[in-house]
Amino acid sequence: MAKPIQTIQKTEMTEEEKKIESLENLISGVAQNKDSLLETLNLLQELHDSGMMDALGSLLKAKESAAKIAVGQLTRKPVTNMINNAMAAGGILTELDPETTSKLAKSLTAGLKKAEQGLKADTKFGLLDLMKAVKDPDINRALGFGFNLLKGIGEGLKE
């Protein structure tokens, strides 16, 4: 009858065997990711050829002074005003109906085209023409829109 195993001997890998296994894993990983590695190498070559690698390397070497400059520029009054204005504009845009905004943008485009045609025609516009224009339904609609817009702005300014 066989003797029972009382101890399990763990095989210890030598440094050389660890290096060989590590290299085999690396080669296997390279083989599995060949396409993405080649694309990455091409991208790096393009960055190198364009001089961007040198610029990035210099930026990394001077990271503390570059960070100070960047923070200094970002905290300037005009930049903070721009950021605050962009955030306020974003807030306003979230309150607007997208259909109305789209319709207004299309109308503005059409109006600019019509205005350009009028400039090219170089026609004179007198007081009598103004009286006739007010009776035009399209102009009357635009005037009504403009007056209502001004009224709403005025009401908003009261608050």
Coordinates of C-alpha atoms in Angstrom, one line a residue:
M1 CA 0.0 0.0 0.0
A2 CA 1.2 3.6 -0.8
K3 CA 2.1 6.0 1.9
P4 CA -0.1 9.0 2.3
I5 CA 1.2 12.4 1.2
Q6 CA 1.9 14.5 4.3
T7 CA 3.5 17.6 2.8
I8 CA 3.0 19.4 -0.5
Q9 CA 6.1 20.7 -2.0
K10 CA 5.7 24.0 -3.7
T11 CA 8.0 24.5 -6.6
E12 CA 9.7 27.8 -6.4
M13 CA 10.4 29.5 -9.7
T14 CA 13.9 30.9 -10.2
E15 CA 14.4 34.5 -11.3
E16 CA 15.2 33.2 -14.8
E17 CA 12.0 31.2 -15.0
K18 CA 10.0 34.2 -13.8
K19 CA 11.5 36.4 -16.5
I20 CA 10.8 33.8 -19.2
E21 CA 7.2 33.5 -18.1
S22 CA 6.8 37.3 -18.0
L23 CA 8.2 37.5 -21.5
E24 CA 5.8 34.8 -22.8
N25 CA 2.9 36.7 -21.2
L26 CA 4.0 39.9 -22.9
I27 CA 4.5 38.3 -26.3
S28 CA 1.0 36.7 -25.9
G29 CA -0.5 40.1 -25.0
V30 CA 1.2 41.8 -28.0
A31 CA -0.1 39.0 -30.4
Q32 CA -3.6 39.4 -29.0
N33 CA -3.6 43.2 -29.3
K34 CA -1.6 43.6 -32.5
D35 CA -4.0 45.9 -34.4
S36 CA -4.5 48.4 -31.5
L37 CA -0.7 48.4 -30.8
L38 CA 0.1 49.2 -34.4
E39 CA -2.5 52.0 -34.4
T40 CA -0.9 53.4 -31.2
L41 CA 2.5 53.2 -32.7
N42 CA 1.3 55.0 -35.9
L43 CA -0.3 57.7 -33.7
L44 CA 2.9 58.1 -31.7
Q45 CA 4.9 58.4 -34.9
E46 CA 2.6 61.1 -36.2
L47 CA 2.9 63.0 -33.0
H48 CA 6.7 62.7 -33.2
D49 CA 6.8 63.8 -36.8
S50 CA 4.7 66.8 -36.1
G51 CA 6.9 67.9 -33.2
M52 CA 4.1 67.3 -30.7
M53 CA 6.1 64.7 -28.7
D54 CA 8.8 67.3 -28.0
A55 CA 6.2 69.9 -27.0
L56 CA 4.5 67.4 -24.7
G57 CA 7.8 66.3 -23.2
S58 CA 8.8 69.9 -22.5
L59 CA 5.3 70.6 -21.0
L60 CA 5.7 67.5 -18.7
K61 CA 9.2 68.6 -17.6
A62 CA 7.8 72.1 -16.7
K63 CA 4.5 70.9 -15.3
E64 CA 4.6 73.0 -12.1
S65 CA 5.3 76.3 -13.9
A66 CA 2.8 75.3 -16.7
A67 CA 0.2 74.6 -14.1
K68 CA 0.8 77.9 -12.3
I69 CA 0.4 79.7 -15.6
A70 CA -2.7 77.8 -16.5
V71 CA -4.4 78.5 -13.2
G72 CA -3.3 82.1 -13.4
Q73 CA -4.9 82.5 -16.8
L74 CA -8.1 80.7 -15.8
T75 CA -8.6 82.9 -12.7
R76 CA -8.4 86.2 -14.7
K77 CA -11.5 88.3 -14.6
P78 CA -12.4 88.0 -18.3
V79 CA -12.1 84.2 -18.2
T80 CA -14.2 83.9 -15.1
N81 CA -16.8 86.3 -16.7
M82 CA -16.8 84.1 -19.8
I83 CA -17.3 80.9 -17.8
N84 CA -20.1 82.6 -15.8
N85 CA -21.8 83.9 -19.0
A86 CA -21.6 80.5 -20.6
M87 CA -23.2 78.9 -17.6
A88 CA -25.9 81.5 -17.6
A89 CA -26.5 81.0 -21.3
G90 CA -26.7 77.3 -20.8
G91 CA -29.3 77.8 -18.0
I92 CA -31.4 80.0 -20.3
L93 CA -31.2 77.4 -23.2
T94 CA -32.5 74.7 -20.9
E95 CA -35.7 76.8 -20.3
L96 CA -36.4 77.4 -24.0
D97 CA -38.6 75.2 -26.1
P98 CA -36.4 73.6 -28.7
E99 CA -39.1 73.9 -31.4
T100 CA -39.5 77.6 -30.8
T101 CA -35.7 78.1 -30.9
S102 CA -35.4 76.1 -34.1
K103 CA -38.2 78.0 -35.7
L104 CA -36.6 81.3 -34.6
A105 CA -33.2 80.3 -36.0
K106 CA -34.7 79.3 -39.4
S107 CA -36.7 82.6 -39.5
L108 CA -33.5 84.5 -38.7
T109 CA -31.7 82.7 -41.5
A110 CA -34.5 83.5 -44.0
G111 CA -34.6 87.1 -42.8
L112 CA -30.9 87.5 -43.3
K113 CA -31.2 86.2 -46.8
K114 CA -34.0 88.6 -47.6
A115 CA -32.0 91.5 -46.1
E116 CA -29.0 90.5 -48.3
Q117 CA -31.3 90.6 -51.4
G118 CA -32.5 94.0 -50.4
L119 CA -28.9 95.3 -50.0
K120 CA -28.0 94.0 -53.4
A121 CA -31.1 95.6 -55.0
D122 CA -30.2 98.9 -53.3
T123 CA -33.8 100.1 -53.3
K124 CA -34.8 103.2 -51.5
F125 CA -37.2 102.9 -48.7
G126 CA -39.4 105.9 -47.9
L127 CA -42.1 106.8 -45.4
L128 CA -44.9 105.6 -47.8
D129 CA -43.1 102.3 -48.2
L130 CA -43.0 102.0 -44.4
M131 CA -46.8 102.5 -44.2
K132 CA -47.4 99.8 -46.8
A133 CA -44.9 97.5 -45.1
V134 CA -46.8 97.6 -41.8
K135 CA -49.9 96.2 -43.6
D136 CA -47.8 93.2 -44.9
P137 CA -48.8 90.2 -42.8
D138 CA -45.2 88.9 -42.6
I139 CA -43.8 92.2 -41.5
N140 CA -46.7 92.7 -39.1
R141 CA -46.1 89.3 -37.6
A142 CA -42.4 90.1 -37.1
L143 CA -43.2 93.5 -35.6
G144 CA -45.6 91.9 -33.2
F145 CA -43.0 89.3 -32.2
G146 CA -40.5 92.1 -31.7
F147 CA -42.8 94.2 -29.6
N148 CA -43.8 91.2 -27.5
L149 CA -40.1 90.3 -27.1
L150 CA -39.3 93.9 -25.9
K151 CA -42.3 93.8 -23.5
G152 CA -41.0 90.5 -22.0
I153 CA -37.5 91.9 -21.7
G154 CA -38.9 95.0 -20.0
E155 CA -41.0 92.9 -17.6
G156 CA -37.9 90.8 -16.8
L157 CA -35.8 93.9 -16.1
K158 CA -38.4 95.0 -13.5
E159 CA -37.6 92.1 -11.2

